[in-house]
Coordinates of N, CA and C and ligand atoms in Angstrom, one line a residue:
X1 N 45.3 -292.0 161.7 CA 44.3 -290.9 161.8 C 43.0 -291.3 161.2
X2 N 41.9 -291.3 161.7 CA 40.6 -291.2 161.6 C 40.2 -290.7 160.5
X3 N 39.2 -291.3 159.8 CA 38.9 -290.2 158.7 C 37.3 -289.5 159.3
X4 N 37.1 -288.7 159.0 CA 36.2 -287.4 159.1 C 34.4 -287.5 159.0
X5 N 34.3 -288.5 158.2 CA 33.1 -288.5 157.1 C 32.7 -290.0 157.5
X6 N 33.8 -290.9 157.8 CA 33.3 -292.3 158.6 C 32.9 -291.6 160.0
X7 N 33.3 -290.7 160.6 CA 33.3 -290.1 162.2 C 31.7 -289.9 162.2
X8 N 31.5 -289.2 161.2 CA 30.0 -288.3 161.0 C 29.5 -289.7 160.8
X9 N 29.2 -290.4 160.0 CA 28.6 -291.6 159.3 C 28.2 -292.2 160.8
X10 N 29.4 -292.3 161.8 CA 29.0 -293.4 162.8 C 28.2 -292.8 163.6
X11 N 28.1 -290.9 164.0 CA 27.7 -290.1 164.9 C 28.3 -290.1 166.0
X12 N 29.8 -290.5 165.5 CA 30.5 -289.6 166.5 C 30.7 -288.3 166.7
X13 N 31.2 -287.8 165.5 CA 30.9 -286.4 165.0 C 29.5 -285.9 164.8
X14 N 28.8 -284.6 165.1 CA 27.5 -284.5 164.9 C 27.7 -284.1 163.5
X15 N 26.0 -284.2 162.8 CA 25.8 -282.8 161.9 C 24.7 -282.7 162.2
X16 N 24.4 -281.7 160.6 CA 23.1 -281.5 160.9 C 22.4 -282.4 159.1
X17 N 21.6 -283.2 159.5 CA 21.3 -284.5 158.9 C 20.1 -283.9 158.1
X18 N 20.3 -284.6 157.0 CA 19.1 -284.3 156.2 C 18.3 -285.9 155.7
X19 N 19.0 -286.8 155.6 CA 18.6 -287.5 155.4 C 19.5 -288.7 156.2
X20 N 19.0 -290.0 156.3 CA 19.8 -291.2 156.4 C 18.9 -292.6 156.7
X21 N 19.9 -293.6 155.9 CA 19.4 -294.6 156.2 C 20.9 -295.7 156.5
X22 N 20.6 -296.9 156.0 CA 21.5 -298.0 156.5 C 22.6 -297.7 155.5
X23 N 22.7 -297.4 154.5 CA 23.6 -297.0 153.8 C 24.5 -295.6 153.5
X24 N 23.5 -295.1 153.9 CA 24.1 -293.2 152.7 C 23.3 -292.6 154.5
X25 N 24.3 -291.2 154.4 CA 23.7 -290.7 154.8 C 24.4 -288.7 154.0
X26 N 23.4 -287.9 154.4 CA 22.9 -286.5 153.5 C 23.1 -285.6 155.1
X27 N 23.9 -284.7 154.9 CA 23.9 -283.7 155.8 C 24.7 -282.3 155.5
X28 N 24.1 -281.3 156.2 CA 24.2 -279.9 155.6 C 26.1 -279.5 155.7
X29 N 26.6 -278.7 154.8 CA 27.8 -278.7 154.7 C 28.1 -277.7 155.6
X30 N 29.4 -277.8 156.6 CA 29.3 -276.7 157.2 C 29.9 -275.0 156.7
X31 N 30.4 -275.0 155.4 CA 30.7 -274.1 154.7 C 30.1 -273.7 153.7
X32 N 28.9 -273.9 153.5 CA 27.8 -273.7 152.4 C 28.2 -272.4 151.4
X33 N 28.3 -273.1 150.1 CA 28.6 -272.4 148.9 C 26.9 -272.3 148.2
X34 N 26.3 -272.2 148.9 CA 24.8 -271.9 148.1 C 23.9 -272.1 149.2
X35 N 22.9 -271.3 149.3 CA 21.7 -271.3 149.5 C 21.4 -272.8 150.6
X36 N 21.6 -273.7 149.3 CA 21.7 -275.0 149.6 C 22.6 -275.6 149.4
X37 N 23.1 -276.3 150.8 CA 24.6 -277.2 150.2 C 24.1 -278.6 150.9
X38 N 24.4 -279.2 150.6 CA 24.4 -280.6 151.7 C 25.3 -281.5 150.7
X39 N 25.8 -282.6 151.6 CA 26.4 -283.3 151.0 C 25.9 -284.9 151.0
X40 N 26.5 -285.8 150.4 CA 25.8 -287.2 150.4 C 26.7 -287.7 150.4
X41 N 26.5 -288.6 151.4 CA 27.9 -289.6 151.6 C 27.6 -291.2 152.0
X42 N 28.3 -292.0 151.4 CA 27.9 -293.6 151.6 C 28.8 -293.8 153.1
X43 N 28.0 -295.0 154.2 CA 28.6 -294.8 155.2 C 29.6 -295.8 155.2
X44 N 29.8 -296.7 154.0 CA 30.9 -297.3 154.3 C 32.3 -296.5 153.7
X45 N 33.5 -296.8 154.0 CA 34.3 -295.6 153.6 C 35.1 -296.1 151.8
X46 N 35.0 -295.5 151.2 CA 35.6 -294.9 149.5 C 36.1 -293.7 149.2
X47 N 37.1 -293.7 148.9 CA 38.3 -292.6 149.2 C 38.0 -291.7 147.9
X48 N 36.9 -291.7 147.2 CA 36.6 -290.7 146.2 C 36.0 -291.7 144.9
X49 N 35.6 -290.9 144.3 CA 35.1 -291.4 142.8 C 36.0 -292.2 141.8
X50 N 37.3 -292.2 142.4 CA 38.2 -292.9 141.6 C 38.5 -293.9 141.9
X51 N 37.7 -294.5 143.1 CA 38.0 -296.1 143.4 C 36.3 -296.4 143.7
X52 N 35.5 -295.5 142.9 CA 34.2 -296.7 142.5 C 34.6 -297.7 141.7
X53 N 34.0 -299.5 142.3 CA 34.4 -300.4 141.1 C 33.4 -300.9 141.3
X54 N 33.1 -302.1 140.5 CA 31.8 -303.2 140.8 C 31.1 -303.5 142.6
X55 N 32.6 -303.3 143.4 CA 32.4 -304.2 144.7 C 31.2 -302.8 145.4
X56 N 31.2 -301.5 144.6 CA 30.9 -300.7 145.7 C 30.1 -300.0 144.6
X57 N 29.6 -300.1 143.8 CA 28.5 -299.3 142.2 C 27.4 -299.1 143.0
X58 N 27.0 -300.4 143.5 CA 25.7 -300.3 144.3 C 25.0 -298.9 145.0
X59 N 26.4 -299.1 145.8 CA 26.2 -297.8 147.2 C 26.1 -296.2 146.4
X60 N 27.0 -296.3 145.2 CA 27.4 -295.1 144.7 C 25.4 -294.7 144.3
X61 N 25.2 -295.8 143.4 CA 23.7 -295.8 142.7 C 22.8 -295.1 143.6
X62 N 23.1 -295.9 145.1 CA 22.0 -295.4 146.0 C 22.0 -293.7 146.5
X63 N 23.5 -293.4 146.5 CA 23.4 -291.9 146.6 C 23.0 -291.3 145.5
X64 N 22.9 -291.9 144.7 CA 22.1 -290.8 143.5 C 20.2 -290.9 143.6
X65 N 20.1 -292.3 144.5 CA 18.7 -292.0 144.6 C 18.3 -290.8 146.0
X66 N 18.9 -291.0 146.8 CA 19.0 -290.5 147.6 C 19.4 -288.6 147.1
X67 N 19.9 -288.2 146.2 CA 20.0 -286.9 146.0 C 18.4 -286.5 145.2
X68 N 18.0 -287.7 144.3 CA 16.7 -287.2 143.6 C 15.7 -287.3 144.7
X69 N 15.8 -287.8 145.6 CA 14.5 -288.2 146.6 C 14.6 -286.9 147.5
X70 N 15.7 -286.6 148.0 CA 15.7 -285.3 148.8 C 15.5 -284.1 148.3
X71 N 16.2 -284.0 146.9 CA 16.1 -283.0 146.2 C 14.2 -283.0 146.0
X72 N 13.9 -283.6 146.0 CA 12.4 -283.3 145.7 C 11.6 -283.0 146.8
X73 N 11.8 -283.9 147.9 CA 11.0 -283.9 149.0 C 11.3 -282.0 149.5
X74 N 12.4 -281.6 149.1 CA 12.8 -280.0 149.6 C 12.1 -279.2 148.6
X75 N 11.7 -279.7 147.6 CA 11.1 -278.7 146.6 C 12.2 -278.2 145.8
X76 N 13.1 -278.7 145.4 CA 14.1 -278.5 144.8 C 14.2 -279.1 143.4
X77 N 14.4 -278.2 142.3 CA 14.2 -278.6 141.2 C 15.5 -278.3 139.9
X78 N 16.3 -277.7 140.4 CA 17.3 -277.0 139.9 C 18.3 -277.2 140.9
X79 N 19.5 -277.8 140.4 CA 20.9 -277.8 141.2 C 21.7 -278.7 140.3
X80 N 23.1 -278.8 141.1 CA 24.5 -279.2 140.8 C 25.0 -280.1 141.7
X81 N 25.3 -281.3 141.2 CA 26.2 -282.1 142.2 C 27.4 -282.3 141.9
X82 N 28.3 -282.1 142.5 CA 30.1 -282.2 142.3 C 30.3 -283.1 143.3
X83 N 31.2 -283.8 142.8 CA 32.4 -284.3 143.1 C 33.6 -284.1 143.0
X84 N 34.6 -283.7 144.3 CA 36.2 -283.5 143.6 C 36.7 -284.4 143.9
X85 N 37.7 -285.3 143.1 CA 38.4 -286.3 143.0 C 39.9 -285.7 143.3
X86 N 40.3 -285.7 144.4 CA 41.9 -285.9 143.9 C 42.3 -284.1 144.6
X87 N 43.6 -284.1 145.2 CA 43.6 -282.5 145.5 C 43.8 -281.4 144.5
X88 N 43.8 -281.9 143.4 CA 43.9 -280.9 142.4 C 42.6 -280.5 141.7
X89 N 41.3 -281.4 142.0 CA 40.3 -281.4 141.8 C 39.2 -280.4 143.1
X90 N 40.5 -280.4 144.0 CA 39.7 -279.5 145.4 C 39.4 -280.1 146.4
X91 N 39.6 -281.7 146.4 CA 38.9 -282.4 147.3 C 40.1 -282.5 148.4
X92 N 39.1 -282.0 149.8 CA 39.6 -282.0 151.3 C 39.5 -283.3 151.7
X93 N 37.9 -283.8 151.8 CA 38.1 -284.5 152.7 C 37.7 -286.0 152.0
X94 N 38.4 -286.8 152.2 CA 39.1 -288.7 151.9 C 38.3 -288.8 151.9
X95 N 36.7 -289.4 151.8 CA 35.9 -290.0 151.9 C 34.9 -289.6 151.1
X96 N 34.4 -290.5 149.5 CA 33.1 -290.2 148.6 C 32.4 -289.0 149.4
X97 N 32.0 -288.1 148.8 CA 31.0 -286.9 148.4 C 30.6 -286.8 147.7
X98 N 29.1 -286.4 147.7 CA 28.4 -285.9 146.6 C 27.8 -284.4 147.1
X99 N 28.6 -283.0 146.9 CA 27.9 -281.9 147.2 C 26.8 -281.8 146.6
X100 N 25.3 -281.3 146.9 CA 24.1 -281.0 146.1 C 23.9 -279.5 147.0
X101 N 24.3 -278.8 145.1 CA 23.8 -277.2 145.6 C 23.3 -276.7 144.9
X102 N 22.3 -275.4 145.4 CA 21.1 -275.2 145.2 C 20.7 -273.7 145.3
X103 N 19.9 -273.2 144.8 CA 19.7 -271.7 145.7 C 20.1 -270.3 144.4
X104 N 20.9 -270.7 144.1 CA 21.2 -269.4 143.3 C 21.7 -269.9 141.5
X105 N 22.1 -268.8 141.1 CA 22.7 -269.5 139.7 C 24.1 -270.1 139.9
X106 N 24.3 -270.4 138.9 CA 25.6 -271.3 138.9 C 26.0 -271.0 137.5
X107 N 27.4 -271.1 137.3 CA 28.2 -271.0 136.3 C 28.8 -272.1 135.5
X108 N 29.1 -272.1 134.3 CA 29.8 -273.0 133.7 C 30.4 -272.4 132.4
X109 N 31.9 -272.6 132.6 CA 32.7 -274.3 133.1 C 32.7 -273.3 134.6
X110 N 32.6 -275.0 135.5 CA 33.1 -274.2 137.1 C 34.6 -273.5 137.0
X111 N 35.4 -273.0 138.1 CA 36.7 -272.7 138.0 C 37.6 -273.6 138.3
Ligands
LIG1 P1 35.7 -281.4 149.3 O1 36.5 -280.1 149.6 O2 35.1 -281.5 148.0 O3 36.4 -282.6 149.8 O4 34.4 -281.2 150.3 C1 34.5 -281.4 151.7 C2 33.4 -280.6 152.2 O5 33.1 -281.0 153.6 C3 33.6 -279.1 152.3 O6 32.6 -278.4 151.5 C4 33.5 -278.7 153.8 O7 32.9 -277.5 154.0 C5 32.7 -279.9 154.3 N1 32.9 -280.2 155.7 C6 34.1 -280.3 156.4 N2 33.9 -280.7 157.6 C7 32.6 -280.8 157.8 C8 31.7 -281.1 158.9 N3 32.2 -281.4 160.1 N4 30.4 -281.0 158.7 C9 29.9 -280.7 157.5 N5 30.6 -280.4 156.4 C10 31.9 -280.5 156.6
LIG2 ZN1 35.8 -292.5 155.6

């Protein structure tokens, strides 16, 4: 079975894109839990935050530039990025995420 987020990555699957380059690409979530949701995703495939290692730090790094660079260019100054690791962590779908959400308040500890 195909994973989901390589599909999107290649544009087989559409979205709706907020950003991209040769590496990462940013597109709006289709279940939006805020105002703003989008997600960041590296386009090579990494099955979550728990198998970042040396061979792949790089790509992770660049999604974090990639959330400050968007986050700004939208006039965004206030938000949350999650990651769920693991299904007990909430995470659907196999493939690194970075949700960046936006828009309202937010709580802590999450649930
Ligand atoms: P997670 O549950 O943390 O693994 O996050 C997966 C996210 O992907 C969820 O917030 C979904 O709403 C979102 N999602 C699933 N399919 C799509 C899609 N085709 N386009 C955009 N977002 C999606
Ligand atoms: Zn994948």
């Amino acid at each position: 079975m195909g994973c989901l987020f390589c599909s999107i990555a290649a544009g087989d699957i559409p979205s709706n894109k907020v950003y991209e380059d040769e590496k990462v690409l940013a597109f709006y979530d289709i279940a939006p839990q805020a105002p703003v949701h989008f997600l960041v995703i590296p386009k090579t495939h990494i099955q979550s935050c728990g198998a970042i290692d040396e061979s792949n730090a790089d790509i992770v790094a660049h999604c974090f530039q990639v959330i400050s660079k968007v986050t700004r260019e939208l006039g965004i100054s206030d938000f949350r990025v999650v990651s769920n690791c693991g299904q007990q962590a909430g995470q659907t779908v196999p493939h690194l995420h970075f949700h960046v959400l936006s828009g309202r308040d937010m709580t802590w500890p999450p649930g």
